Coordinates of C-alpha atoms and ligand atoms in Angstrom, one line a residue:
X3 CA 41.1 107.9 2.1
X4 CA 40.0 110.2 4.9
X5 CA 39.9 108.9 8.4
X6 CA 37.0 109.0 10.8
X7 CA 36.9 108.5 14.5
X8 CA 34.2 108.6 17.2
X9 CA 34.1 108.3 21.0
X10 CA 31.4 107.9 23.6
X11 CA 32.3 107.3 27.2
X12 CA 33.2 109.1 30.4
X13 CA 36.5 110.7 29.5
X14 CA 37.2 113.9 27.6
X15 CA 36.4 113.0 23.9
X16 CA 38.5 115.8 22.4
X17 CA 42.0 114.4 23.3
X18 CA 40.9 110.9 22.4
X19 CA 39.6 112.0 19.0
X20 CA 42.8 114.0 18.2
X21 CA 45.1 111.1 19.2
X22 CA 43.0 108.8 17.1
X23 CA 43.2 111.2 14.1
X24 CA 46.9 111.3 14.5
X25 CA 47.0 107.5 13.8
X26 CA 44.8 108.0 10.8
X27 CA 46.6 111.0 9.3
X28 CA 48.1 108.6 6.8
X29 CA 44.7 108.4 5.2
X30 CA 44.6 112.1 4.3
X31 CA 45.9 115.4 5.7
X32 CA 44.2 118.2 3.8
X33 CA 42.2 119.3 6.9
X34 CA 41.0 118.0 10.2
X35 CA 38.1 118.6 12.5
X36 CA 36.2 117.3 15.5
X37 CA 32.7 117.9 16.8
X38 CA 31.5 117.3 20.4
X39 CA 28.4 118.1 22.3
X40 CA 29.0 121.0 24.8
X41 CA 26.2 122.7 26.8
X42 CA 23.6 121.1 24.6
X43 CA 25.2 122.4 21.4
X44 CA 27.4 121.0 18.7
X45 CA 30.9 122.3 19.2
X46 CA 32.7 122.0 15.9
X47 CA 36.3 122.9 15.5
X48 CA 38.0 122.5 12.1
X49 CA 41.3 123.6 10.6
X50 CA 42.8 123.5 7.1
X51 CA 46.0 121.5 6.6
X52 CA 47.7 119.1 9.0
X53 CA 46.3 117.9 12.3
X54 CA 48.8 120.2 14.1
X55 CA 46.7 123.2 13.0
X56 CA 43.6 121.7 14.6
X57 CA 45.7 121.0 17.8
X58 CA 46.8 124.6 17.9
X59 CA 43.1 125.7 17.6
X60 CA 42.1 123.3 20.4
X61 CA 44.8 124.5 22.8
X62 CA 42.6 127.0 24.5
X63 CA 39.5 124.8 24.5
X64 CA 38.0 123.8 27.9
X65 CA 35.5 121.4 26.3
X66 CA 35.2 118.3 28.4
X67 CA 32.4 116.6 26.5
X68 CA 32.6 112.8 26.7
X69 CA 31.1 112.2 23.2
X70 CA 32.4 113.3 19.8
X71 CA 33.4 112.5 16.2
X72 CA 36.5 113.5 14.2
X73 CA 37.9 113.5 10.7
X74 CA 41.1 113.8 8.7
X75 CA 40.5 114.7 5.1
X76 CA 41.9 113.8 1.7
X77 CA 40.0 116.2 -0.6
X78 CA 37.7 114.8 -3.2
X79 CA 34.8 117.2 -3.6
X80 CA 35.9 120.8 -2.8
X81 CA 39.2 122.4 -2.2
X82 CA 41.2 121.7 1.0
X83 CA 39.8 124.7 2.8
X84 CA 38.4 125.0 6.3
X85 CA 34.9 125.5 5.1
X86 CA 35.1 122.1 3.4
X87 CA 36.6 120.4 6.4
X88 CA 34.5 117.8 8.3
X89 CA 32.5 117.5 10.5
X90 CA 29.6 119.0 8.5
X91 CA 26.4 120.2 10.1
X92 CA 22.8 120.7 9.2
X93 CA 21.3 124.2 8.8
X94 CA 20.4 124.5 12.5
X95 CA 23.8 123.0 13.5
X96 CA 22.1 120.3 15.7
X97 CA 23.6 117.3 13.7
X98 CA 27.2 116.7 12.8
X99 CA 28.6 114.1 10.4
X100 CA 32.0 112.9 9.3
X101 CA 32.3 110.7 6.3
X102 CA 35.0 108.6 4.5
X103 CA 34.1 107.8 0.9
X104 CA 32.1 109.5 -1.8
X105 CA 28.4 110.2 -2.0
X106 CA 27.9 109.7 -5.7
X107 CA 24.3 111.2 -5.9
X108 CA 25.1 114.2 -3.8
X109 CA 24.2 116.8 -6.5
X110 CA 20.7 115.4 -6.9
X111 CA 20.3 115.2 -3.1
X112 CA 21.7 118.7 -2.5
X113 CA 19.4 120.3 -5.2
X114 CA 16.4 118.6 -3.7
X115 CA 17.4 119.6 -0.1
X116 CA 18.0 123.2 -1.1
X117 CA 14.4 123.4 -2.4
X118 CA 13.3 122.4 1.0
X119 CA 15.2 125.2 2.7
X120 CA 18.4 123.5 3.7
X121 CA 21.4 125.9 3.6
X122 CA 24.6 124.5 2.4
X123 CA 28.0 125.9 3.5
X124 CA 30.6 123.7 1.7
X125 CA 31.4 122.3 -1.7
X126 CA 31.5 118.7 -0.3
X127 CA 29.4 115.7 -1.1
X128 CA 29.3 114.9 2.7
X129 CA 27.3 117.9 3.6
X130 CA 24.2 116.4 2.2
X131 CA 24.1 113.9 5.0
X132 CA 23.4 116.2 8.0
X133 CA 20.8 118.0 5.9
X134 CA 19.3 114.7 4.8
X135 CA 19.1 113.6 8.5
X136 CA 17.5 116.9 9.5
X137 CA 15.0 116.3 6.7
X138 CA 14.3 112.7 7.9
X139 CA 13.5 114.1 11.4
X140 CA 11.2 116.6 9.7
X141 CA 9.5 113.7 7.9
X142 CA 8.8 111.9 11.2
X143 CA 11.9 110.1 12.3
X144 CA 12.0 109.9 16.0
X145 CA 15.3 108.4 17.0
X146 CA 18.7 109.2 15.5
X147 CA 19.0 105.5 14.5
X148 CA 15.8 105.7 12.7
X149 CA 16.9 108.9 10.8
X150 CA 20.2 107.4 9.8
X151 CA 18.5 104.2 8.7
X152 CA 16.2 106.2 6.5
X153 CA 19.0 108.4 5.2
X154 CA 21.5 105.6 4.2
X155 CA 18.9 104.2 1.8
X156 CA 19.0 107.5 -0.1
X157 CA 22.8 107.6 -0.4
X158 CA 24.6 106.1 -3.3
X159 CA 28.4 105.3 -3.3
X160 CA 30.9 103.9 -0.9
X161 CA 30.9 105.5 2.5
X162 CA 31.5 105.2 6.2
X163 CA 29.8 107.8 8.5
X164 CA 29.7 108.8 12.1
X165 CA 26.8 110.9 13.3
X166 CA 26.4 113.1 16.4
X167 CA 23.2 115.0 17.4
X168 CA 22.8 117.6 20.1
X169 CA 19.2 116.5 20.5
X170 CA 20.3 112.9 21.1
X171 CA 23.4 113.6 23.3
X172 CA 23.8 110.0 24.7
X173 CA 24.4 108.1 21.5
X174 CA 26.6 107.9 18.4
X175 CA 25.4 106.3 15.2
X176 CA 27.8 104.9 12.6
X177 CA 27.1 103.3 9.3
X178 CA 29.2 101.5 6.7
X179 CA 28.7 100.9 3.0
X180 CA 31.9 99.6 1.4
X181 CA 34.3 102.0 3.2
X182 CA 36.1 100.5 6.2
X183 CA 34.8 101.0 9.8
X184 CA 35.7 99.3 13.0
X185 CA 34.2 99.6 16.5
X186 CA 36.4 99.6 19.6
X187 CA 34.9 98.0 22.7
X188 CA 36.1 99.4 26.0
X189 CA 34.8 99.3 29.5
X190 CA 31.9 101.8 29.6
X191 CA 33.4 103.5 26.5
X192 CA 33.1 102.8 22.8
X193 CA 35.0 104.0 19.8
X194 CA 34.8 103.8 16.0
X195 CA 37.5 104.4 13.5
X196 CA 38.4 103.8 9.9
X197 CA 41.3 101.7 11.0
X198 CA 42.5 99.9 14.1
X199 CA 45.7 101.9 14.8
X200 CA 43.4 104.7 16.0
X201 CA 42.0 102.4 18.7
X202 CA 44.8 100.2 19.9
X203 CA 46.0 102.5 22.6
X204 CA 42.5 102.5 24.2
X205 CA 41.3 99.0 23.4
X206 CA 42.3 95.9 21.6
X207 CA 38.8 94.5 21.4
X208 CA 37.2 95.3 18.1
X209 CA 34.1 94.6 16.0
X210 CA 34.4 94.9 12.3
X211 CA 31.4 96.4 10.6
X212 CA 30.4 94.9 7.3
X213 CA 28.7 96.5 4.3
X214 CA 25.2 97.8 5.0
X215 CA 25.6 97.8 8.7
X216 CA 24.7 100.5 11.2
X217 CA 25.7 100.6 14.8
X218 CA 24.3 102.5 17.8
X219 CA 26.9 103.2 20.5
X220 CA 26.0 104.4 24.0
X221 CA 28.0 104.3 27.3
X222 CA 25.9 101.2 28.1
X223 CA 26.9 99.2 25.0
X224 CA 26.6 98.8 21.3
X225 CA 24.1 97.2 18.9
X226 CA 24.6 96.5 15.2
X227 CA 21.8 96.5 12.7
X228 CA 21.7 95.8 9.0
X229 CA 20.3 98.5 6.6
X230 CA 16.9 96.8 6.9
X231 CA 16.9 97.5 10.6
X232 CA 17.3 94.0 11.7
X233 CA 19.7 93.4 14.7
X234 CA 22.9 91.7 13.7
X235 CA 24.9 89.6 16.2
X236 CA 28.6 90.4 16.1
X237 CA 31.5 88.6 17.7
X238 CA 34.2 90.9 19.0
X239 CA 37.8 89.8 18.4
X240 CA 40.9 90.8 20.3
X241 CA 43.8 92.3 18.4
X242 CA 47.4 91.6 19.3
X243 CA 48.8 95.0 18.4
X244 CA 51.7 96.8 20.0
X245 CA 50.9 100.5 20.0
X246 CA 54.7 101.1 20.0
X247 CA 54.9 99.7 16.5
X248 CA 53.1 102.8 15.2
X249 CA 55.7 105.2 16.7
X250 CA 58.9 106.4 15.0
X251 CA 61.2 104.8 17.5
X252 CA 64.0 107.3 17.2
X253 CA 63.9 107.6 13.4
X254 CA 63.3 111.0 11.9
X255 CA 60.6 109.7 9.6
X256 CA 58.4 106.6 9.5
X257 CA 59.8 105.9 6.0
X258 CA 63.3 105.7 7.3
X259 CA 62.2 103.3 10.1
X260 CA 60.3 101.2 7.6
X261 CA 63.2 101.0 5.2
X262 CA 65.3 99.7 8.1
X263 CA 62.6 97.2 9.1
X264 CA 62.9 95.3 5.8
X265 CA 65.4 92.7 6.9
X266 CA 63.0 91.8 9.7
X267 CA 60.1 91.5 7.1
X268 CA 62.1 89.1 5.0
X269 CA 63.0 87.1 8.1
X270 CA 59.4 86.9 9.3
X271 CA 58.3 85.7 5.8
X272 CA 61.0 83.1 5.7
X273 CA 59.9 81.8 9.1
X274 CA 56.3 81.8 8.1
X275 CA 56.6 80.3 4.6
X276 CA 59.7 78.0 4.5
X277 CA 59.9 74.5 5.9
X278 CA 63.1 74.7 8.0
X279 CA 63.6 70.9 7.8
X280 CA 63.5 70.7 4.0
X281 CA 66.5 69.3 2.3
X282 CA 67.4 68.7 -1.3
X283 CA 66.4 65.1 -0.9
X284 CA 63.0 65.7 0.4
X285 CA 60.0 64.6 -1.6
X286 CA 57.7 67.4 -0.6
X287 CA 57.6 71.1 -1.2
X288 CA 59.7 73.4 1.1
X289 CA 57.0 76.1 0.9
X290 CA 54.2 76.4 3.5
X291 CA 51.7 78.8 2.0
X292 CA 48.7 76.8 3.1
X293 CA 46.6 77.9 0.2
X294 CA 43.6 75.7 -0.8
X295 CA 44.3 73.0 -3.4
X296 CA 41.8 74.7 -5.7
X297 CA 44.2 77.5 -6.3
X298 CA 46.6 75.2 -8.0
X299 CA 44.4 72.7 -9.9
X300 CA 44.9 72.7 -13.6
X301 CA 46.3 76.1 -13.4
X302 CA 47.1 77.6 -16.9
X303 CA 47.3 81.4 -16.4
X304 CA 47.7 83.9 -13.7
X305 CA 46.5 87.5 -13.9
X306 CA 47.6 90.1 -11.4
X307 CA 45.8 93.3 -10.6
X308 CA 47.2 96.1 -8.5
X309 CA 48.2 99.8 -8.3
X310 CA 51.3 101.8 -7.7
X311 CA 54.1 100.0 -5.8
X312 CA 51.9 96.9 -5.5
X313 CA 51.8 96.7 -9.3
X314 CA 55.5 96.8 -9.4
X315 CA 55.7 93.9 -7.0
X316 CA 53.3 92.1 -9.3
X317 CA 55.6 92.8 -12.3
X318 CA 58.5 91.2 -10.4
X319 CA 56.0 88.4 -9.6
X320 CA 55.1 87.9 -13.2
X321 CA 58.8 87.4 -14.1
X322 CA 59.2 84.8 -11.3
X323 CA 56.0 82.9 -12.1
X324 CA 56.9 82.8 -15.8
X325 CA 60.6 82.0 -15.3
X326 CA 60.3 79.5 -12.4
X327 CA 56.9 78.0 -12.9
X328 CA 56.5 78.5 -16.6
X329 CA 53.1 79.9 -16.2
X330 CA 51.9 82.7 -18.5
X331 CA 51.2 85.7 -16.2
X332 CA 49.6 89.0 -17.1
X333 CA 49.8 92.1 -14.9
X334 CA 47.3 94.9 -15.2
X335 CA 46.6 98.2 -13.5
X336 CA 43.5 97.5 -11.4
X337 CA 42.0 100.8 -12.5
X338 CA 42.2 99.7 -16.1
X339 CA 41.1 96.1 -15.5
X340 CA 37.9 97.5 -13.9
X341 CA 36.7 98.9 -17.2
X342 CA 38.6 96.9 -19.8
X343 CA 39.1 93.4 -18.4
X344 CA 40.7 90.9 -20.7
X345 CA 38.5 88.1 -22.1
X346 CA 37.7 85.4 -19.5
X347 CA 40.3 82.6 -19.7
X348 CA 39.8 79.1 -18.3
X349 CA 41.9 77.8 -15.4
X350 CA 43.1 81.2 -14.4
X351 CA 44.1 82.4 -11.0
X352 CA 43.6 86.1 -10.3
X353 CA 45.7 87.8 -7.7
X354 CA 45.0 91.2 -6.3
X355 CA 48.0 92.8 -4.5
X356 CA 47.4 95.6 -2.0
X357 CA 49.2 96.4 1.1
X358 CA 46.3 98.3 2.6
X359 CA 43.7 95.7 1.4
X360 CA 41.3 98.5 0.7
X361 CA 42.4 100.2 -2.5
X362 CA 39.1 100.8 -4.3
X363 CA 40.4 100.0 -7.8
X364 CA 42.0 96.7 -6.8
X365 CA 38.9 95.8 -4.8
X366 CA 36.6 96.6 -7.7
X367 CA 38.8 94.7 -10.2
X368 CA 38.5 91.5 -8.0
X369 CA 34.8 92.0 -7.6
X370 CA 34.4 92.3 -11.3
X371 CA 36.4 89.1 -11.8
X372 CA 34.3 87.2 -9.3
X373 CA 31.1 88.6 -10.8
X374 CA 31.9 87.9 -14.5
X375 CA 33.0 84.4 -13.7
X376 CA 29.8 83.6 -11.9
X377 CA 27.8 85.0 -14.8
X378 CA 29.6 83.0 -17.5
X379 CA 28.3 79.5 -17.6
X380 CA 31.2 78.2 -19.5
X381 CA 33.9 79.7 -17.3
X382 CA 34.8 78.1 -14.0
X383 CA 34.1 79.9 -10.8
X384 CA 36.5 82.7 -10.0
X385 CA 39.8 81.5 -8.6
X386 CA 40.8 84.7 -6.8
X387 CA 43.3 85.5 -4.0
X388 CA 45.1 88.5 -2.5
X389 CA 48.5 89.4 -1.4
X390 CA 48.0 91.9 1.4
X391 CA 49.5 93.3 4.6
X392 CA 46.1 93.5 6.2
X393 CA 44.5 90.1 6.7
X394 CA 41.4 91.7 8.2
X395 CA 40.9 94.0 5.3
X396 CA 38.0 94.4 2.8
X397 CA 40.0 92.6 0.1
X398 CA 40.9 89.7 2.5
X399 CA 37.2 89.3 3.4
X400 CA 36.2 89.5 -0.3
X401 CA 38.5 86.8 -1.6
X402 CA 39.0 84.6 1.5
X403 CA 42.4 83.3 0.4
X404 CA 45.4 85.5 1.2
X405 CA 49.1 85.5 1.4
X406 CA 50.0 87.7 4.4
X407 CA 53.0 89.9 3.7
X408 CA 53.9 90.1 7.4
X409 CA 55.3 93.7 7.1
X410 CA 53.6 95.2 10.2
X411 CA 51.9 98.5 10.1
X412 CA 53.3 100.9 7.4
X413 CA 52.7 104.5 8.1
X414 CA 54.9 106.3 5.6
X415 CA 52.8 107.0 2.5
X416 CA 55.6 105.7 0.3
X417 CA 55.4 102.0 0.4
X418 CA 58.8 100.3 1.3
X419 CA 58.6 97.4 3.7
X420 CA 55.2 96.3 2.4
X421 CA 56.8 96.1 -1.1
X422 CA 59.4 93.8 0.4
X423 CA 56.7 91.6 1.9
X424 CA 54.9 91.5 -1.5
X425 CA 58.2 90.4 -3.2
X426 CA 58.5 87.6 -0.6
X427 CA 55.0 86.4 -1.3
X428 CA 55.8 86.0 -5.0
X429 CA 59.1 84.2 -4.3
X430 CA 57.2 81.6 -2.3
X431 CA 54.2 81.4 -4.6
X432 CA 56.3 81.0 -7.7
X433 CA 58.5 78.4 -6.0
X434 CA 55.4 76.4 -4.8
X435 CA 53.8 76.5 -8.2
X436 CA 57.2 75.6 -9.9
X437 CA 57.5 72.6 -7.5
X438 CA 54.0 71.4 -8.3
X439 CA 54.5 71.8 -12.0
X440 CA 58.0 70.2 -11.8
X441 CA 59.6 73.1 -13.5
X442 CA 62.3 73.4 -10.9
X443 CA 64.9 70.9 -9.8
X444 CA 65.4 70.3 -6.1
X445 CA 69.0 71.6 -6.5
X446 CA 67.8 74.9 -8.0
X447 CA 65.2 75.1 -5.3
X448 CA 67.9 74.6 -2.6
X449 CA 70.1 77.3 -4.2
X450 CA 67.3 79.8 -4.3
X451 CA 66.3 79.0 -0.7
X452 CA 69.9 79.5 0.4
X453 CA 69.9 82.8 -1.5
X454 CA 66.6 83.9 0.1
X455 CA 68.0 83.1 3.6
X456 CA 71.0 85.4 2.9
X457 CA 68.8 88.4 1.9
X458 CA 68.1 89.9 5.4
X459 CA 71.8 90.3 6.2
X460 CA 72.5 91.5 2.6
X461 CA 69.9 94.2 3.0
X462 CA 71.6 95.1 6.3
X463 CA 75.0 95.4 4.5
X464 CA 73.5 97.8 2.0
X465 CA 71.8 99.9 4.7
X466 CA 75.0 100.1 6.8
X467 CA 77.4 100.7 4.0
X468 CA 75.3 103.0 1.7
X469 CA 73.2 105.1 3.9
X470 CA 75.7 107.9 4.7
X471 CA 77.1 107.9 1.1
X472 CA 73.6 108.2 -0.4
X473 CA 72.7 110.9 2.1
X474 CA 75.8 113.0 0.9
X475 CA 75.0 112.2 -2.7
X476 CA 71.5 113.5 -2.3
X477 CA 72.8 117.0 -2.2
X478 CA 73.7 116.8 -5.9
X479 CA 69.9 116.5 -6.6
X480 CA 69.2 119.9 -5.0
X481 CA 68.3 121.5 -8.4
X482 CA 67.5 118.4 -10.3
X483 CA 64.1 118.4 -12.2
X484 CA 64.1 115.1 -14.0
X485 CA 65.6 111.7 -13.3
X486 CA 65.5 108.6 -15.5
X487 CA 65.6 105.1 -14.0
X488 CA 66.7 102.2 -16.1
X489 CA 66.4 98.4 -15.5
X490 CA 66.0 95.3 -17.6
X491 CA 64.3 92.0 -17.1
X492 CA 63.4 91.4 -13.5
X493 CA 64.9 94.8 -12.6
X494 CA 62.7 96.8 -15.0
X495 CA 59.9 97.0 -12.3
X496 CA 62.6 98.2 -9.9
X497 CA 63.4 101.1 -12.2
X498 CA 59.6 101.9 -12.2
X499 CA 59.6 101.6 -8.4
X500 CA 62.7 103.9 -8.1
X501 CA 61.0 106.5 -10.2
X502 CA 57.7 106.3 -8.3
X503 CA 59.4 106.6 -4.9
X504 CA 61.4 109.6 -6.1
X505 CA 58.4 111.5 -7.6
X506 CA 55.9 110.9 -4.9
X507 CA 58.1 112.1 -2.0
X508 CA 60.6 114.6 -3.6
X509 CA 58.3 116.0 -6.4
X510 CA 61.1 115.5 -8.9
X511 CA 59.8 114.3 -12.2
X512 CA 61.1 110.8 -12.7
X513 CA 60.5 108.0 -15.2
X514 CA 61.4 104.3 -15.2
X515 CA 62.1 102.6 -18.5
X516 CA 63.2 99.2 -19.6
X517 CA 66.9 100.0 -20.4
X518 CA 66.6 98.8 -24.0
X519 CA 63.6 101.0 -24.7
X520 CA 65.5 104.3 -24.1
X521 CA 66.8 104.5 -27.6
X522 CA 63.3 104.4 -29.0
X523 CA 62.5 108.0 -27.9
X524 CA 63.2 108.8 -24.3
X525 CA 66.9 109.2 -24.9
X526 CA 66.0 112.6 -26.5
X527 CA 65.4 113.8 -22.9
X528 CA 69.0 113.2 -21.8
X529 CA 71.6 115.9 -21.2
X530 CA 73.9 117.0 -18.4
X531 CA 70.9 118.1 -16.3
X532 CA 69.1 114.7 -16.4
X533 CA 70.8 112.1 -14.2
X534 CA 70.3 108.4 -15.0
X535 CA 70.1 105.7 -12.3
X536 CA 70.7 102.3 -13.9
X537 CA 70.4 98.8 -12.5
X538 CA 73.1 96.6 -14.0
X539 CA 73.6 93.4 -11.9
X540 CA 75.1 90.1 -13.1
X541 CA 72.7 87.9 -15.0
X542 CA 71.1 87.4 -18.3
X543 CA 70.9 91.1 -19.2
X544 CA 74.0 92.5 -17.6
X545 CA 76.0 93.3 -20.7
X546 CA 72.9 94.8 -22.4
X547 CA 72.1 96.9 -19.4
X548 CA 75.7 98.2 -19.3
X549 CA 75.6 99.2 -23.0
X550 CA 72.3 101.0 -22.4
X551 CA 73.8 102.9 -19.5
X552 CA 76.8 103.9 -21.6
X553 CA 74.4 105.2 -24.3
X554 CA 73.0 107.5 -21.6
X555 CA 76.5 108.6 -20.5
X556 CA 77.4 109.5 -24.1
X557 CA 74.5 112.0 -23.9
X558 CA 76.3 113.7 -20.9
X559 CA 73.9 112.3 -18.3
X560 CA 75.4 111.8 -14.8
X561 CA 75.3 108.1 -14.4
X562 CA 74.5 106.3 -11.1
X563 CA 74.9 102.5 -11.2
X564 CA 73.2 100.0 -8.9
X565 CA 75.7 97.3 -9.4
X566 CA 77.2 94.2 -7.8
X567 CA 79.9 95.0 -5.2
X568 CA 82.0 92.4 -7.1
X569 CA 81.8 94.3 -10.4
X570 CA 85.3 95.6 -10.8
X571 CA 84.5 97.5 -14.0
X572 CA 81.5 99.5 -12.7
X573 CA 83.6 102.4 -11.4
X574 CA 84.9 103.1 -14.9
X575 CA 81.4 103.1 -16.4
X576 CA 79.3 104.8 -13.8
X577 CA 80.0 108.3 -12.3
X578 CA 78.8 107.0 -8.9
X579 CA 78.3 103.4 -7.9
X580 CA 75.7 102.1 -5.4
X581 CA 77.0 98.5 -4.8
X582 CA 74.9 95.6 -3.6
X583 CA 76.2 92.2 -2.4
X584 CA 76.4 89.5 -5.0
X585 CA 73.1 87.8 -5.5
X586 CA 71.3 85.5 -7.9
X587 CA 69.7 87.6 -10.6
X588 CA 66.2 86.2 -9.7
X589 CA 66.6 87.5 -6.1
X590 CA 68.3 90.8 -7.1
X591 CA 65.1 93.1 -6.9
X592 CA 65.1 92.6 -3.1
X593 CA 68.5 94.3 -3.0
X594 CA 68.5 96.7 -6.0
X595 CA 65.4 98.4 -4.6
X596 CA 67.2 99.4 -1.4
X597 CA 69.5 102.1 -2.8
X598 CA 66.5 103.4 -4.7
X599 CA 64.5 103.8 -1.5
X600 CA 67.4 105.4 0.3
X601 CA 68.0 107.8 -2.6
X602 CA 64.4 109.0 -2.8
X603 CA 64.2 109.2 1.0
X604 CA 67.4 111.3 1.4
X605 CA 66.6 113.6 -1.6
X606 CA 63.2 114.4 -0.2
X607 CA 64.6 114.9 3.4
X608 CA 67.4 117.0 2.0
X609 CA 64.9 119.2 0.2
X610 CA 63.0 119.6 3.5
X611 CA 59.9 117.9 2.3
X612 CA 57.3 116.1 4.3
X613 CA 58.6 112.6 3.6
X614 CA 55.9 110.6 5.4
X615 CA 52.9 112.7 4.2
X616 CA 53.7 114.0 0.7
X617 CA 51.4 116.5 -0.9
X618 CA 48.2 115.3 -2.6
X619 CA 48.6 111.7 -1.5
X620 CA 47.1 109.3 1.0
X621 CA 48.2 105.9 2.2
X622 CA 44.9 104.2 1.4
X623 CA 43.3 105.1 -1.9
X624 CA 39.6 104.2 -1.2
X625 CA 38.2 106.3 -4.1
X626 CA 38.1 105.5 -7.7
Ligands
M6R705 O1 47.4 99.8 -0.6 P1 47.8 99.4 -2.0 O2 49.1 98.6 -2.0 O3 46.8 98.9 -2.8 O4 48.2 100.8 -2.6 C1 48.5 101.0 -4.0 C2 49.1 102.3 -4.3 O5 48.2 103.3 -3.9 C3 50.4 102.5 -3.5 O6 51.4 101.5 -3.8 C4 51.0 103.9 -3.8 O7 51.5 103.9 -5.1 C5 52.2 104.2 -2.8 N1 52.1 105.6 -2.4 C6 53.5 103.9 -3.4 O8 54.5 104.3 -2.5

């Protein structure tokens, strides 16, 4: 959460910083600000709200400074007001700092700094840093690097910072402790950013900073040090990013574009993870996940930790792993696992799912798992892996073993195509484990593979045939305040996902329930004002799901059914049907989620809401 950028070179920093922030706005959009050095002074411009407000303020600026830092904020400490916007400065306004993360001991530091005469102007935790740096100079630090090195030892928490000083106008200092930070290496110009999309239009050569590293950037080069002050040799790597991929490409919103990219995500995963030459007579696995053998050895249990949409993918994954591979699987909110992990079980694989690869709760849950296994002599070393869309992320570096979801950069805060990639990861993982455990016949494997291969065109059919209809239908949700989503078995997580999508972008209260659970209480909520969206596709729970839907209809709820296009009775049962092509029940979540995504998108768009950047949210949740 929060995005930081920095630039030092020969061009005008202001426009580079603002365009970098634009690419990081997904990390937070409560306020934005930049600081540059102009006429030997820090020039700090900040604005409450979206980046556009900062742009408006900068329109009349003639500042051509070639050095600066910038920030886009997701408020943690202090309201989203201009006075809390970054950059923050010291009392004399000679030092400016932007930060992503949380300084946990800021109260203690602030109280101490106040007694030494430092004047605070915001409610943020970050503001302690420029004052602390000023204090370090007072205490004898000579260089900016020296001051930052002294200061970081006093900061507790997870943070990434960029520091600018009017008294050291030819350098930028950045530091990282558990929050992401990457350097961009140009020709006589250097950048820093919380994430690579901010850099790719300027340079594809990057250096990833690790925990407890500080870098000094000048126009002549960069040098990285550890927190002890020892130089660290870093090897730059070249990205292969297409800056166009982070544009809307004619769609009104990123979310719409990303919904439409899902067939391509499935195709890419099929190409990456399926052996094209496999036949039913083959005597080896058709799956090419390339995971270490140690992942599979004597495997008895799987535990999955994740948050939000990733958790829902994990719940589908659990169903697949138990059903196909007969392996007991537990799914837990990462934020709960952190403080109440289940007892250590032997021969257990732990999987963290996170599209961003930097969700603090998921990262911490995996760290705890690794730590407690190392410290339990009886338990084997942690067997930990991640399913992520960012193979260069903190989580990927922590666990080493990943399944890449191949979804490409997702900008909309509401996860859609990354969810699709996560589902794909679990189809391939569960098929691979099932193959190894001999819990699946080659014929069933072949049938499922055939089914998987049909999915991209089946998603396209739904998008083509349903989009207009769902857009029209969204108008009936103009005054709706509550919606219930129902699903059973493998489609229960899809009911949860439908509800999450709707509430996060349309601000309509929505709940997902297992269809059969309604009668145990939630049914009391139903009346003509509460529509119900039910998944009822052919398979083990079809009849039951239909009965549960009818129970809702009997309470006057307007009933929407996500049903098979071949279901001739659906129109009699449901007030409105959202048909999907016929599909094996195990593969159905890939299709049933599409009408849910389209519904939430169109309802939010129809209400005129900010679909890609819903209020109070951010794409990467890097705080606890
Ligand atoms: O990056 P992650 O997959 O770890 O993110 C987890 C959740 O924060 C995320 O899925 C969130 O719920 C999305 N806004 C859902 O659309």
